[in-house]
Amino acid sequence: MQSKAVLGQAEVARILAAARAEAQQHNWAVAIAVVDDGGHPLALERLDGCAPIGAYIATEKARSAAIGRRETKGYEDMVNGGRSAFLSAPLITSLEGGVPVIVDGQVVGAVGVSGVKAEQDAQVAKAGIAALA
């Protein structure tokens, strides 16, 4: 039988705090979602000033990164590169800003961020994940 790490509430709280700090440092109004390895929500925080749709998009970015086992930027690059058929894939979003949480080579969850430019969303997500190191 195999075993792997799972995200507990302590880790989720650290991810949210670090992601929030990164966003606030830049005055970015974003939504931050953390999901488990199956894409199921563990936490969601929408910072003041973030549009309500940001919460939905952040969650879907996180879910797509978790079940796809890769950053959502890869999907966005495929679509932008002309592979429009990929839009019908079972992933909810192919927008940059969803980043998997990888522990010992295994995806244990993901963070999705929405509210600013795509690369800034990803920057906030990665800052949150870095808090686990």
Short mmCIF file of C-alpha atoms in Angstrom, two decimals:
data_model
loop_
_atom_site.label_atom_id
_atom_site.label_comp_id
_atom_site.label_asym_id
_atom_site.label_seq_id
_atom_site.Cartn_x
_atom_site.Cartn_y
_atom_site.Cartn_z
CA MET A 1 0.00 0.00 0.00
CA GLN A 2 1.24 3.48 -0.83
CA SER A 3 0.99 6.52 1.37
CA LYS A 4 1.26 10.23 0.73
CA ALA A 5 1.00 13.52 2.54
CA VAL A 6 -2.32 15.34 2.78
CA LEU A 7 -3.04 19.00 3.39
CA GLY A 8 -4.32 19.61 6.90
CA GLN A 9 -5.88 22.78 8.21
CA ALA A 10 -2.52 23.97 9.56
CA GLU A 11 -0.98 23.77 6.09
CA VAL A 12 -4.02 25.36 4.48
CA ALA A 13 -3.84 28.26 6.95
CA ARG A 14 -0.13 28.78 6.15
CA ILE A 15 -0.84 28.76 2.41
CA LEU A 16 -3.66 31.29 2.78
CA ALA A 17 -1.65 33.58 5.05
CA ALA A 18 1.38 33.64 2.73
CA ALA A 19 -0.74 34.11 -0.41
CA ARG A 20 -2.73 36.89 1.28
CA ALA A 21 0.49 38.61 2.38
CA GLU A 22 1.87 38.49 -1.17
CA ALA A 23 -1.34 39.94 -2.61
CA GLN A 24 -1.59 42.66 0.03
CA GLN A 25 2.06 43.62 -0.43
CA HIS A 26 1.19 44.52 -4.03
CA ASN A 27 -2.31 45.88 -3.27
CA TRP A 28 -3.88 43.13 -5.38
CA ALA A 29 -7.54 42.37 -4.70
CA VAL A 30 -7.72 38.62 -5.34
CA ALA A 31 -9.55 35.48 -4.36
CA ILE A 32 -7.46 32.54 -3.11
CA ALA A 33 -8.73 28.96 -3.17
CA VAL A 34 -7.05 25.86 -1.75
CA VAL A 35 -8.24 22.38 -2.75
CA ASP A 36 -7.20 18.80 -1.99
CA ASP A 37 -5.73 16.40 -4.55
CA GLY A 38 -9.19 15.61 -5.92
CA GLY A 39 -10.04 19.28 -6.43
CA HIS A 40 -12.37 19.46 -3.43
CA PRO A 41 -12.41 22.82 -1.61
CA LEU A 42 -10.48 23.18 1.64
CA ALA A 43 -10.50 26.99 1.91
CA LEU A 44 -11.49 30.13 0.04
CA GLU A 45 -10.71 33.74 0.82
CA ARG A 46 -11.81 36.75 -1.23
CA LEU A 47 -9.89 39.88 -0.34
CA ASP A 48 -11.63 43.23 -0.10
CA GLY A 49 -12.23 44.73 -3.51
CA CYS A 50 -12.10 41.46 -5.46
CA ALA A 51 -15.07 40.94 -7.76
CA PRO A 52 -17.38 38.08 -6.71
CA ILE A 53 -16.55 36.11 -9.86
CA GLY A 54 -12.94 35.92 -8.64
CA ALA A 55 -13.98 33.39 -6.00
CA TYR A 56 -15.49 31.12 -8.64
CA ILE A 57 -12.55 31.42 -11.02
CA ALA A 58 -9.95 30.88 -8.27
CA THR A 59 -11.71 27.71 -7.17
CA GLU A 60 -11.88 26.36 -10.71
CA LYS A 61 -8.20 27.20 -11.34
CA ALA A 62 -7.26 25.27 -8.19
CA ARG A 63 -9.49 22.35 -9.12
CA SER A 64 -8.04 22.18 -12.63
CA ALA A 65 -4.46 22.27 -11.31
CA ALA A 66 -5.20 19.50 -8.79
CA ILE A 67 -6.94 17.05 -11.09
CA GLY A 68 -4.70 17.87 -14.04
CA ARG A 69 -1.59 17.53 -11.88
CA ARG A 70 0.02 20.60 -13.47
CA GLU A 71 -0.08 24.37 -13.54
CA THR A 72 -3.05 25.73 -15.45
CA LYS A 73 -0.66 27.96 -17.41
CA GLY A 74 0.20 24.86 -19.45
CA TYR A 75 -3.41 24.55 -20.55
CA GLU A 76 -3.62 28.24 -21.36
CA ASP A 77 -0.46 27.96 -23.45
CA MET A 78 -1.93 25.01 -25.38
CA VAL A 79 -5.11 26.93 -26.18
CA ASN A 80 -3.23 30.11 -27.09
CA GLY A 81 -0.94 28.01 -29.27
CA GLY A 82 -3.90 27.03 -31.43
CA ARG A 83 -5.04 23.84 -29.77
CA SER A 84 -8.59 25.15 -29.38
CA ALA A 85 -10.03 21.63 -29.20
CA PHE A 86 -8.54 21.51 -25.72
CA LEU A 87 -11.31 23.87 -24.58
CA SER A 88 -13.61 20.85 -24.54
CA ALA A 89 -11.38 18.96 -22.06
CA PRO A 90 -13.02 18.09 -18.73
CA LEU A 91 -11.00 20.74 -16.91
CA ILE A 92 -13.03 23.73 -15.82
CA THR A 93 -10.52 26.43 -16.69
CA SER A 94 -7.38 26.78 -18.71
CA LEU A 95 -6.40 30.17 -17.32
CA GLU A 96 -3.04 30.74 -15.63
CA GLY A 97 -3.17 31.02 -11.85
CA GLY A 98 -3.76 27.44 -10.71
CA VAL A 99 -0.69 25.75 -9.20
CA PRO A 100 -0.46 22.22 -7.78
CA VAL A 101 0.97 21.60 -4.32
CA ILE A 102 3.60 18.88 -4.71
CA VAL A 103 5.07 17.01 -1.73
CA ASP A 104 7.61 14.23 -2.26
CA GLY A 105 6.78 14.15 -5.97
CA GLN A 106 3.02 13.73 -5.44
CA VAL A 107 0.25 16.26 -5.92
CA VAL A 108 -1.51 16.74 -2.58
CA GLY A 109 -3.65 19.71 -3.56
CA ALA A 110 -3.57 23.00 -5.42
CA VAL A 111 -3.94 26.74 -5.03
CA GLY A 112 -5.92 28.92 -7.42
CA VAL A 113 -5.88 32.70 -7.49
CA SER A 114 -7.94 35.15 -9.52
CA GLY A 115 -8.33 38.90 -9.60
CA VAL A 116 -5.28 40.42 -11.27
CA LYS A 117 -3.13 39.63 -14.34
CA ALA A 118 -2.61 35.93 -14.95
CA GLU A 119 1.08 35.93 -14.07
CA GLN A 120 0.30 37.88 -10.88
CA ASP A 121 -2.36 35.33 -9.93
CA ALA A 122 0.26 32.60 -10.33
CA GLN A 123 2.78 34.63 -8.30
CA VAL A 124 0.34 34.81 -5.38
CA ALA A 125 -0.44 31.08 -5.61
CA LYS A 126 3.25 30.17 -5.64
CA ALA A 127 3.95 32.46 -2.67
CA GLY A 128 1.29 30.57 -0.74
CA ILE A 129 2.75 27.19 -1.63
CA ALA A 130 6.27 28.36 -0.74
CA ALA A 131 5.09 28.73 2.86
CA LEU A 132 5.10 24.94 3.12
CA ALA A 133 8.83 24.66 2.41
#
